[in-house]
Amino acid sequence: MVTHIETELSNLKIDLNEMWDLVISQVKESRESLMNFDKEAANEILFKEKIVDVFELKLDRDCENIIALYNPVASDLRLTLAVIKIVLNLERIADFAKGIAKFIAKSPRESINPELLISAQVEELLTSALAMITDAKTALNNENSRMAISIFSKDSLIDQITRESNKIIGDYILKHPDEIDEALNIYTIIRKIERMGDHSNNIAEEIVFYLEAKVLRHNKAARK
Amino acid sequence: MAKIETRDVNLYYGDFHALKDISMKMEENTVTALIGPSGCGKSTYLRLFNRMNDLIDNVKIEGEVLVDDEDIYRKGLNVDELRIKVGMVFQKPNPFPKSVFENVAYGLRVNGIKDKHVIEETVVSSLKHAALWDEVRDKLHKSAFELSGGQQQRLCIARALAISPSIVLMDEPASALDPISTAKIEELIHDLKKDYTIVIVTHNMQQAGRVSDFTGFFYMGELIEFGRTVDIFTSPKKHQTENYITGRFG
Protein backbone atom coordinates (compact mmCIF):
# COMPACT_ATOMS: atom_id res chain seq x y z
CA MET A 1 0.00 0.00 0.00
CA VAL A 2 1.37 3.40 -0.96
CA THR A 3 0.78 5.96 1.78
CA HIS A 4 -0.39 9.51 1.09
CA ILE A 5 2.96 10.95 1.99
CA GLU A 6 4.74 8.58 -0.41
CA THR A 7 2.52 9.84 -3.24
CA GLU A 8 3.18 13.46 -2.24
CA LEU A 9 6.94 12.94 -2.05
CA SER A 10 6.95 11.10 -5.35
CA ASN A 11 5.10 14.02 -6.99
CA LEU A 12 7.54 16.43 -5.34
CA LYS A 13 10.45 14.55 -6.90
CA ILE A 14 8.78 14.62 -10.33
CA ASP A 15 8.40 18.41 -10.16
CA LEU A 16 11.91 18.84 -8.80
CA ASN A 17 13.32 16.82 -11.71
CA GLU A 18 11.41 18.98 -14.16
CA MET A 19 12.85 22.12 -12.59
CA TRP A 20 16.30 20.54 -12.58
CA ASP A 21 16.05 19.68 -16.31
CA LEU A 22 15.04 23.24 -17.05
CA VAL A 23 17.97 24.67 -15.07
CA ILE A 24 20.38 22.28 -16.82
CA SER A 25 19.02 23.42 -20.17
CA GLN A 26 19.37 27.09 -19.11
CA VAL A 27 23.04 26.58 -18.22
CA LYS A 28 23.65 24.62 -21.43
CA GLU A 29 21.98 27.34 -23.48
CA SER A 30 23.97 30.04 -21.69
CA ARG A 31 27.15 28.23 -22.74
CA GLU A 32 25.99 27.99 -26.38
CA SER A 33 24.78 31.58 -26.54
CA LEU A 34 28.04 32.82 -25.00
CA MET A 35 30.34 30.84 -27.28
CA ASN A 36 28.32 31.82 -30.37
CA PHE A 37 27.36 35.23 -29.03
CA ASP A 38 23.80 34.32 -30.00
CA LYS A 39 21.44 37.08 -28.86
CA GLU A 40 18.32 35.17 -29.84
CA ALA A 41 19.29 32.20 -27.69
CA ALA A 42 20.13 34.61 -24.85
CA ASN A 43 16.65 36.16 -25.06
CA GLU A 44 15.15 32.68 -24.93
CA ILE A 45 17.01 32.06 -21.64
CA LEU A 46 15.66 35.32 -20.21
CA PHE A 47 12.13 34.25 -21.11
CA LYS A 48 12.49 30.78 -19.60
CA GLU A 49 13.90 32.20 -16.36
CA LYS A 50 10.33 33.13 -15.39
CA ILE A 51 9.36 29.45 -15.62
CA VAL A 52 12.22 28.59 -13.23
CA ASP A 53 10.79 31.12 -10.76
CA VAL A 54 7.34 29.55 -11.06
CA PHE A 55 8.84 26.13 -10.30
CA GLU A 56 10.63 27.56 -7.26
CA LEU A 57 7.40 28.99 -5.84
CA LYS A 58 5.41 25.83 -6.56
CA LEU A 59 7.96 23.47 -5.00
CA ASP A 60 8.31 25.72 -1.95
CA ARG A 61 4.55 25.65 -1.47
CA ASP A 62 4.42 21.88 -1.97
CA CYS A 63 7.09 21.37 0.72
CA GLU A 64 5.25 23.67 3.09
CA ASN A 65 2.04 21.70 2.51
CA ILE A 66 3.77 18.37 3.07
CA ILE A 67 5.18 19.58 6.40
CA ALA A 68 1.85 21.05 7.49
CA LEU A 69 -0.39 18.18 6.38
CA TYR A 70 1.71 15.04 6.63
CA ASN A 71 4.16 15.77 9.49
CA PRO A 72 7.06 14.01 7.77
CA VAL A 73 9.74 12.42 9.96
CA ALA A 74 13.10 10.71 9.42
CA SER A 75 14.04 10.31 5.72
CA ASP A 76 10.72 11.86 4.62
CA LEU A 77 11.50 14.97 6.65
CA ARG A 78 15.08 15.09 5.44
CA LEU A 79 13.93 14.79 1.82
CA THR A 80 11.42 17.61 2.25
CA LEU A 81 13.97 19.88 3.91
CA ALA A 82 16.59 18.97 1.29
CA VAL A 83 14.19 19.77 -1.56
CA ILE A 84 13.52 23.24 -0.10
CA LYS A 85 17.24 23.98 -0.14
CA ILE A 86 17.96 22.28 -3.47
CA VAL A 87 15.24 24.37 -5.11
CA LEU A 88 16.76 27.55 -3.66
CA ASN A 89 20.18 26.63 -5.04
CA LEU A 90 18.81 25.60 -8.46
CA GLU A 91 17.07 28.95 -8.70
CA ARG A 92 20.34 30.76 -7.94
CA ILE A 93 22.15 28.68 -10.61
CA ALA A 94 19.45 29.64 -13.12
CA ASP A 95 19.93 33.28 -12.05
CA PHE A 96 23.60 33.09 -13.01
CA ALA A 97 22.70 31.57 -16.38
CA LYS A 98 20.28 34.47 -16.79
CA GLY A 99 23.10 36.89 -15.87
CA ILE A 100 25.26 35.50 -18.67
CA ALA A 101 22.33 35.66 -21.11
CA LYS A 102 21.53 39.23 -20.08
CA PHE A 103 25.09 40.32 -20.80
CA ILE A 104 24.82 38.87 -24.33
CA ALA A 105 21.30 40.09 -25.05
CA LYS A 106 21.96 43.67 -23.87
CA SER A 107 25.48 44.00 -25.28
CA PRO A 108 25.86 46.59 -28.06
CA ARG A 109 28.60 44.40 -29.52
CA GLU A 110 28.10 41.63 -32.05
CA SER A 111 30.83 39.33 -30.72
CA ILE A 112 33.05 38.66 -27.76
CA ASN A 113 36.81 38.31 -27.80
CA PRO A 114 37.21 34.61 -28.80
CA GLU A 115 40.90 34.54 -27.94
CA LEU A 116 40.28 35.61 -24.38
CA LEU A 117 37.28 33.26 -24.00
CA ILE A 118 39.48 30.33 -24.99
CA SER A 119 42.54 31.29 -22.95
CA ALA A 120 40.41 31.94 -19.84
CA GLN A 121 38.84 28.45 -20.30
CA VAL A 122 35.31 29.79 -20.05
CA GLU A 123 33.75 26.95 -22.03
CA GLU A 124 35.54 24.34 -19.89
CA LEU A 125 34.32 26.06 -16.76
CA LEU A 126 30.72 26.08 -17.95
CA THR A 127 30.99 22.44 -19.00
CA SER A 128 32.34 21.50 -15.56
CA ALA A 129 29.56 23.41 -13.79
CA LEU A 130 27.04 21.70 -16.02
CA ALA A 131 28.49 18.29 -15.15
CA MET A 132 28.18 19.09 -11.43
CA ILE A 133 24.52 20.06 -11.77
CA THR A 134 23.75 16.98 -13.87
CA ASP A 135 25.64 14.63 -11.54
CA ALA A 136 23.79 16.03 -8.55
CA LYS A 137 20.47 15.25 -10.22
CA THR A 138 21.58 11.68 -10.98
CA ALA A 139 22.91 11.27 -7.43
CA LEU A 140 19.55 12.21 -5.94
CA ASN A 141 17.51 10.06 -8.32
CA ASN A 142 19.76 7.04 -7.82
CA GLU A 143 20.08 7.76 -4.09
CA ASN A 144 23.84 7.59 -4.55
CA SER A 145 25.64 9.55 -1.85
CA ARG A 146 29.09 8.59 -3.21
CA MET A 147 28.24 10.31 -6.45
CA ALA A 148 27.03 13.35 -4.51
CA ILE A 149 30.29 13.45 -2.55
CA SER A 150 32.31 13.24 -5.80
CA ILE A 151 30.82 16.62 -6.76
CA PHE A 152 32.92 18.37 -4.10
CA SER A 153 36.16 17.55 -5.93
CA LYS A 154 34.71 18.87 -9.19
CA ASP A 155 34.04 22.16 -7.44
CA SER A 156 37.64 22.32 -6.30
CA LEU A 157 38.66 21.90 -9.93
CA ILE A 158 36.40 24.80 -10.96
CA ASP A 159 37.93 26.94 -8.22
CA GLN A 160 41.40 26.09 -9.47
CA ILE A 161 40.58 26.93 -13.12
CA THR A 162 38.92 30.15 -11.93
CA ARG A 163 42.11 31.22 -10.19
CA GLU A 164 44.14 30.50 -13.33
CA SER A 165 41.62 32.33 -15.51
CA ASN A 166 41.64 35.37 -13.28
CA LYS A 167 45.40 35.58 -13.67
CA ILE A 168 45.10 35.27 -17.46
CA ILE A 169 42.52 38.07 -17.51
CA GLY A 170 44.72 40.26 -15.27
CA ASP A 171 47.65 39.77 -17.65
CA TYR A 172 45.40 40.47 -20.65
CA ILE A 173 44.27 43.78 -19.12
CA LEU A 174 47.88 44.81 -18.56
CA LYS A 175 48.72 44.04 -22.17
CA HIS A 176 45.49 45.45 -23.67
CA PRO A 177 44.38 48.36 -21.50
CA ASP A 178 42.02 49.55 -24.26
CA GLU A 179 40.03 46.27 -23.91
CA ILE A 180 39.49 46.49 -20.18
CA ASP A 181 35.67 46.47 -20.52
CA GLU A 182 35.68 43.25 -22.50
CA ALA A 183 38.09 41.60 -20.07
CA LEU A 184 36.02 42.63 -17.05
CA ASN A 185 32.87 41.26 -18.67
CA ILE A 186 34.55 37.90 -19.07
CA TYR A 187 35.84 38.11 -15.50
CA THR A 188 32.26 38.68 -14.29
CA ILE A 189 31.02 35.70 -16.30
CA ILE A 190 33.71 33.50 -14.75
CA ARG A 191 32.61 34.65 -11.29
CA LYS A 192 29.05 33.58 -12.13
CA ILE A 193 30.21 30.16 -13.29
CA GLU A 194 32.27 29.75 -10.14
CA ARG A 195 29.16 30.56 -8.08
CA MET A 196 27.21 27.92 -10.07
CA GLY A 197 29.79 25.42 -8.83
CA ASP A 198 29.34 26.61 -5.24
CA HIS A 199 25.58 26.17 -5.47
CA SER A 200 25.99 22.69 -6.97
CA ASN A 201 28.19 21.93 -3.98
CA ASN A 202 25.39 23.05 -1.66
CA ILE A 203 22.98 20.77 -3.51
CA ALA A 204 25.37 17.84 -3.08
CA GLU A 205 25.51 18.55 0.66
CA GLU A 206 21.72 18.43 0.85
CA ILE A 207 21.64 15.11 -1.01
CA VAL A 208 24.07 13.59 1.52
CA PHE A 209 21.93 15.03 4.34
CA TYR A 210 18.85 13.36 2.85
CA LEU A 211 20.50 10.01 2.21
CA GLU A 212 22.78 9.68 5.23
CA ALA A 213 21.47 12.16 7.82
CA LYS A 214 24.92 13.78 7.83
CA VAL A 215 25.41 17.53 7.88
CA LEU A 216 28.40 18.44 5.72
CA ARG A 217 27.91 22.20 5.72
CA HIS A 218 30.86 24.05 7.26
CA ASN A 219 32.60 20.73 7.75
CA LYS A 220 35.27 20.09 5.13
CA ALA A 221 36.71 17.10 6.99
CA ALA A 222 33.39 15.21 6.77
CA ARG A 223 33.29 15.52 2.98
CA LYS A 224 35.99 12.95 2.36
CA MET B 1 21.94 5.60 38.73
CA ALA B 2 18.95 5.22 36.43
CA LYS B 3 15.52 5.89 37.91
CA ILE B 4 14.10 2.86 36.12
CA GLU B 5 16.06 0.05 34.58
CA THR B 6 15.19 -3.29 33.05
CA ARG B 7 17.74 -5.99 32.40
CA ASP B 8 16.99 -8.79 29.95
CA VAL B 9 13.32 -8.83 30.80
CA ASN B 10 11.18 -11.56 29.26
CA LEU B 11 7.46 -11.78 29.90
CA TYR B 12 5.14 -14.61 28.95
CA TYR B 13 1.35 -14.71 28.97
CA GLY B 14 1.04 -18.49 29.16
CA ASP B 15 2.83 -19.67 26.01
CA PHE B 16 2.85 -16.26 24.40
CA HIS B 17 6.24 -14.55 24.60
CA ALA B 18 5.13 -10.90 24.98
CA LEU B 19 8.44 -9.21 25.89
CA LYS B 20 11.78 -10.44 24.63
CA ASP B 21 15.06 -9.56 26.36
CA ILE B 22 14.22 -5.94 27.02
CA SER B 23 17.02 -3.89 28.55
CA MET B 24 16.49 -0.17 28.95
CA LYS B 25 17.42 2.65 31.33
CA MET B 26 15.33 5.69 32.11
CA GLU B 27 16.93 8.64 33.87
CA GLU B 28 15.27 10.71 36.57
CA ASN B 29 13.16 13.70 35.45
CA THR B 30 12.90 12.58 31.86
CA VAL B 31 9.94 11.66 29.71
CA THR B 32 10.26 8.38 27.83
CA ALA B 33 7.76 7.54 25.10
CA LEU B 34 7.05 3.95 24.15
CA ILE B 35 5.78 3.56 20.60
CA GLY B 36 4.93 0.67 18.33
CA PRO B 37 1.98 -1.02 16.63
CA SER B 38 -0.84 -2.57 18.66
CA GLY B 39 0.22 -5.77 20.38
CA CYS B 40 3.93 -4.94 20.26
CA GLY B 41 4.31 -5.11 24.04
CA LYS B 42 4.66 -1.44 24.95
CA SER B 43 1.74 -1.37 27.43
CA THR B 44 2.84 -4.68 28.90
CA TYR B 45 6.29 -3.16 29.40
CA LEU B 46 4.78 -0.05 31.02
CA ARG B 47 2.75 -2.17 33.42
CA LEU B 48 5.91 -3.89 34.66
CA PHE B 49 6.85 -0.83 36.68
CA ASN B 50 3.89 -0.87 39.05
CA ARG B 51 3.42 -4.63 38.82
CA MET B 52 0.05 -4.35 37.16
CA ASN B 53 0.85 -7.47 35.14
CA ASP B 54 0.67 -9.43 38.40
CA LEU B 55 -3.11 -9.12 38.17
CA ILE B 56 -3.19 -11.22 34.99
CA ASP B 57 -3.28 -15.02 35.22
CA ASN B 58 -0.45 -17.14 33.82
CA VAL B 59 2.09 -14.32 33.65
CA LYS B 60 5.72 -15.29 33.95
CA ILE B 61 8.43 -12.66 34.22
CA GLU B 62 12.19 -13.22 33.90
CA GLY B 63 15.01 -10.71 34.23
CA GLU B 64 15.33 -7.70 36.49
CA VAL B 65 13.12 -4.62 36.84
CA LEU B 66 14.77 -1.96 38.99
CA VAL B 67 13.22 1.20 40.38
CA ASP B 68 15.70 3.40 42.26
CA ASP B 69 18.12 0.49 41.94
CA GLU B 70 15.79 -1.85 43.84
CA ASP B 71 14.46 -5.03 42.23
CA ILE B 72 10.70 -4.54 42.37
CA TYR B 73 10.03 -8.22 41.71
CA ARG B 74 12.08 -9.46 44.65
CA LYS B 75 10.36 -11.57 47.24
CA GLY B 76 8.84 -9.63 50.12
CA LEU B 77 8.52 -6.35 48.24
CA ASN B 78 5.54 -4.33 49.44
CA VAL B 79 3.53 -3.76 46.24
CA ASP B 80 1.30 -1.13 47.85
CA GLU B 81 4.37 0.94 48.70
CA LEU B 82 5.65 0.48 45.15
CA ARG B 83 2.34 1.79 43.78
CA ILE B 84 2.63 4.89 45.97
CA LYS B 85 5.97 5.56 44.34
CA VAL B 86 4.76 4.69 40.84
CA GLY B 87 1.49 6.37 39.86
CA MET B 88 -0.49 5.51 36.76
CA VAL B 89 -2.88 7.29 34.40
CA PHE B 90 -4.97 5.29 31.96
CA GLN B 91 -6.29 5.76 28.44
CA LYS B 92 -9.83 6.66 29.44
CA PRO B 93 -10.40 9.06 32.33
CA ASN B 94 -11.65 6.91 35.21
CA PRO B 95 -12.64 9.21 38.08
CA PHE B 96 -14.38 7.62 41.07
CA PRO B 97 -18.10 8.35 41.50
CA LYS B 98 -17.23 10.95 44.09
CA SER B 99 -16.70 14.69 44.27
CA VAL B 100 -13.71 16.37 42.62
CA PHE B 101 -12.17 16.90 46.08
CA GLU B 102 -12.73 13.32 47.23
CA ASN B 103 -11.23 11.88 44.06
CA VAL B 104 -7.92 13.56 44.84
CA ALA B 105 -8.17 12.96 48.59
CA TYR B 106 -8.94 9.26 48.11
CA GLY B 107 -5.36 8.04 47.85
CA LEU B 108 -4.39 9.98 50.97
CA ARG B 109 -7.27 8.58 52.98
CA VAL B 110 -6.60 4.96 52.02
CA ASN B 111 -3.01 5.53 53.03
CA GLY B 112 -4.14 6.46 56.49
CA ILE B 113 -3.78 10.23 56.37
CA LYS B 114 -6.54 11.81 58.47
CA ASP B 115 -5.31 15.37 59.12
CA LYS B 116 -7.88 17.62 57.43
CA HIS B 117 -5.39 20.41 56.75
CA VAL B 118 -2.83 18.09 55.20
CA ILE B 119 -5.51 16.58 52.98
CA GLU B 120 -6.82 19.99 51.94
CA GLU B 121 -3.37 21.33 51.17
CA THR B 122 -2.42 18.24 49.19
CA VAL B 123 -5.67 18.28 47.19
CA VAL B 124 -5.15 21.94 46.26
CA SER B 125 -1.48 21.52 45.40
CA SER B 126 -2.19 18.36 43.36
CA LEU B 127 -4.95 20.10 41.41
CA LYS B 128 -2.60 23.04 40.80
CA HIS B 129 0.15 20.68 39.74
CA ALA B 130 -2.24 19.02 37.30
CA ALA B 131 -3.13 22.46 35.85
CA LEU B 132 -6.77 21.98 36.87
CA TRP B 133 -7.16 24.19 39.96
CA ASP B 134 -8.33 27.34 38.16
CA GLU B 135 -11.06 25.38 36.40
CA VAL B 136 -12.43 23.47 39.40
CA ARG B 137 -11.82 25.70 42.44
CA ASP B 138 -15.56 26.51 42.53
CA LYS B 139 -16.64 22.94 41.80
CA LEU B 140 -14.65 21.00 44.38
CA HIS B 141 -17.69 19.37 45.89
CA LYS B 142 -19.49 18.62 42.65
CA SER B 143 -19.40 15.18 41.09
CA ALA B 144 -16.25 14.46 39.08
CA PHE B 145 -18.53 13.26 36.28
CA GLU B 146 -19.65 16.85 35.71
CA LEU B 147 -16.20 17.72 34.39
CA SER B 148 -15.29 17.49 30.69
CA GLY B 149 -13.27 14.50 29.46
CA GLY B 150 -10.06 16.53 29.42
CA GLN B 151 -10.71 17.84 32.93
CA GLN B 152 -11.49 14.32 34.15
CA GLN B 153 -8.17 13.11 32.78
CA ARG B 154 -6.29 15.92 34.53
CA LEU B 155 -8.27 15.04 37.69
CA CYS B 156 -6.95 11.49 37.39
CA ILE B 157 -3.44 12.91 37.03
CA ALA B 158 -4.04 15.06 40.16
CA ARG B 159 -5.25 11.92 41.94
CA ALA B 160 -2.07 10.11 40.94
CA LEU B 161 0.11 13.04 42.06
CA ALA B 162 -1.61 13.41 45.47
CA ILE B 163 0.20 10.44 46.95
CA SER B 164 3.57 11.92 45.92
CA PRO B 165 4.86 9.37 43.44
CA SER B 166 8.24 9.92 41.85
CA ILE B 167 7.30 8.06 38.67
CA VAL B 168 4.14 8.56 36.63
CA LEU B 169 3.13 5.97 34.04
CA MET B 170 0.73 7.09 31.35
CA ASP B 171 -0.99 4.65 29.01
CA GLU B 172 -2.23 6.67 26.02
CA PRO B 173 -3.41 9.47 28.33
CA ALA B 174 -4.73 11.72 25.57
CA SER B 175 -6.09 9.26 23.02
CA ALA B 176 -9.72 9.85 24.07
CA LEU B 177 -9.41 13.64 24.22
CA ASP B 178 -10.01 16.51 21.79
CA PRO B 179 -7.00 18.51 20.47
CA ILE B 180 -7.32 21.29 23.08
CA SER B 181 -7.48 18.86 26.01
CA THR B 182 -4.64 16.89 24.42
CA ALA B 183 -2.53 20.04 24.23
CA LYS B 184 -3.21 20.71 27.92
CA ILE B 185 -2.15 17.18 28.89
CA GLU B 186 1.00 17.53 26.79
CA GLU B 187 1.87 20.88 28.42
CA LEU B 188 1.24 19.26 31.76
CA ILE B 189 3.60 16.37 30.96
CA HIS B 190 6.22 18.93 30.04
CA ASP B 191 5.74 20.79 33.35
CA LEU B 192 5.63 17.63 35.46
CA LYS B 193 8.98 16.46 34.15
CA LYS B 194 10.91 18.65 36.57
CA ASP B 195 9.43 16.74 39.54
CA TYR B 196 8.66 13.30 38.13
CA THR B 197 10.03 10.63 35.84
CA ILE B 198 7.38 9.95 33.22
CA VAL B 199 6.88 6.97 30.96
CA ILE B 200 4.17 7.34 28.35
CA VAL B 201 2.71 4.86 25.88
CA THR B 202 1.31 6.59 22.84
CA HIS B 203 0.07 5.74 19.37
CA ASN B 204 0.40 9.34 18.36
CA MET B 205 3.83 9.75 16.81
CA GLN B 206 3.71 13.52 16.83
CA GLN B 207 2.80 13.43 20.50
CA ALA B 208 5.81 11.25 21.26
CA GLY B 209 7.94 13.77 19.37
CA ARG B 210 6.47 16.72 21.24
CA VAL B 211 6.52 15.47 24.82
CA SER B 212 9.35 13.00 25.24
CA ASP B 213 13.10 13.18 25.70
CA PHE B 214 13.66 9.53 24.82
CA THR B 215 11.71 7.10 22.67
CA GLY B 216 11.66 3.33 22.59
CA PHE B 217 10.23 1.58 19.53
CA PHE B 218 8.74 -1.84 20.21
CA TYR B 219 7.83 -4.41 17.60
CA MET B 220 6.55 -7.93 18.23
CA GLY B 221 7.75 -7.92 21.82
CA GLU B 222 11.23 -6.63 21.02
CA LEU B 223 12.77 -3.27 21.72
CA ILE B 224 13.97 -2.44 18.22
CA GLU B 225 15.49 0.94 18.99
CA PHE B 226 15.83 3.21 21.97
CA GLY B 227 17.40 6.66 21.90
CA ARG B 228 16.93 10.39 22.08
CA THR B 229 13.55 11.30 20.61
CA VAL B 230 15.11 13.87 18.30
CA ASP B 231 17.41 11.20 16.86
CA ILE B 232 14.64 8.60 16.49
CA PHE B 233 12.45 11.06 14.58
CA THR B 234 15.15 12.53 12.34
CA SER B 235 17.63 9.74 11.73
CA PRO B 236 16.58 6.38 13.17
CA LYS B 237 19.27 3.73 13.00
CA LYS B 238 17.02 0.75 12.23
CA HIS B 239 14.97 0.26 9.07
CA GLN B 240 12.01 -1.07 11.08
CA THR B 241 11.89 2.15 13.10
CA GLU B 242 12.15 4.25 9.94
CA ASN B 243 9.35 2.26 8.30
CA TYR B 244 7.10 2.53 11.35
CA ILE B 245 7.49 6.23 12.07
CA THR B 246 7.14 7.16 8.39
CA GLY B 247 3.95 5.09 8.21
CA ARG B 248 5.31 2.42 5.83
CA PHE B 249 3.99 -0.35 8.08
CA GLY B 250 2.24 -1.01 11.37
Coordinates of C-alpha atoms in Angstrom, one line a residue, chain A residues 3 5-6 9 71 73-78 213, chain B residues 205-206 232-236 242 245-248:
Chain A
T3 CA 0.8 6.0 1.8
I5 CA 3.0 11.0 2.0
E6 CA 4.7 8.6 -0.4
L9 CA 6.9 12.9 -2.0
N71 CA 4.2 15.8 9.5
V73 CA 9.7 12.4 10.0
A74 CA 13.1 10.7 9.4
S75 CA 14.0 10.3 5.7
D76 CA 10.7 11.9 4.6
L77 CA 11.5 15.0 6.7
R78 CA 15.1 15.1 5.4
A213 CA 21.5 12.2 7.8
Chain B
M205 CA 3.8 9.7 16.8
Q206 CA 3.7 13.5 16.8
I232 CA 14.6 8.6 16.5
F233 CA 12.5 11.1 14.6
T234 CA 15.2 12.5 12.3
S235 CA 17.6 9.7 11.7
P236 CA 16.6 6.4 13.2
E242 CA 12.1 4.3 9.9
I245 CA 7.5 6.2 12.1
T246 CA 7.1 7.2 8.4
G247 CA 3.9 5.1 8.2
R248 CA 5.3 2.4 5.8

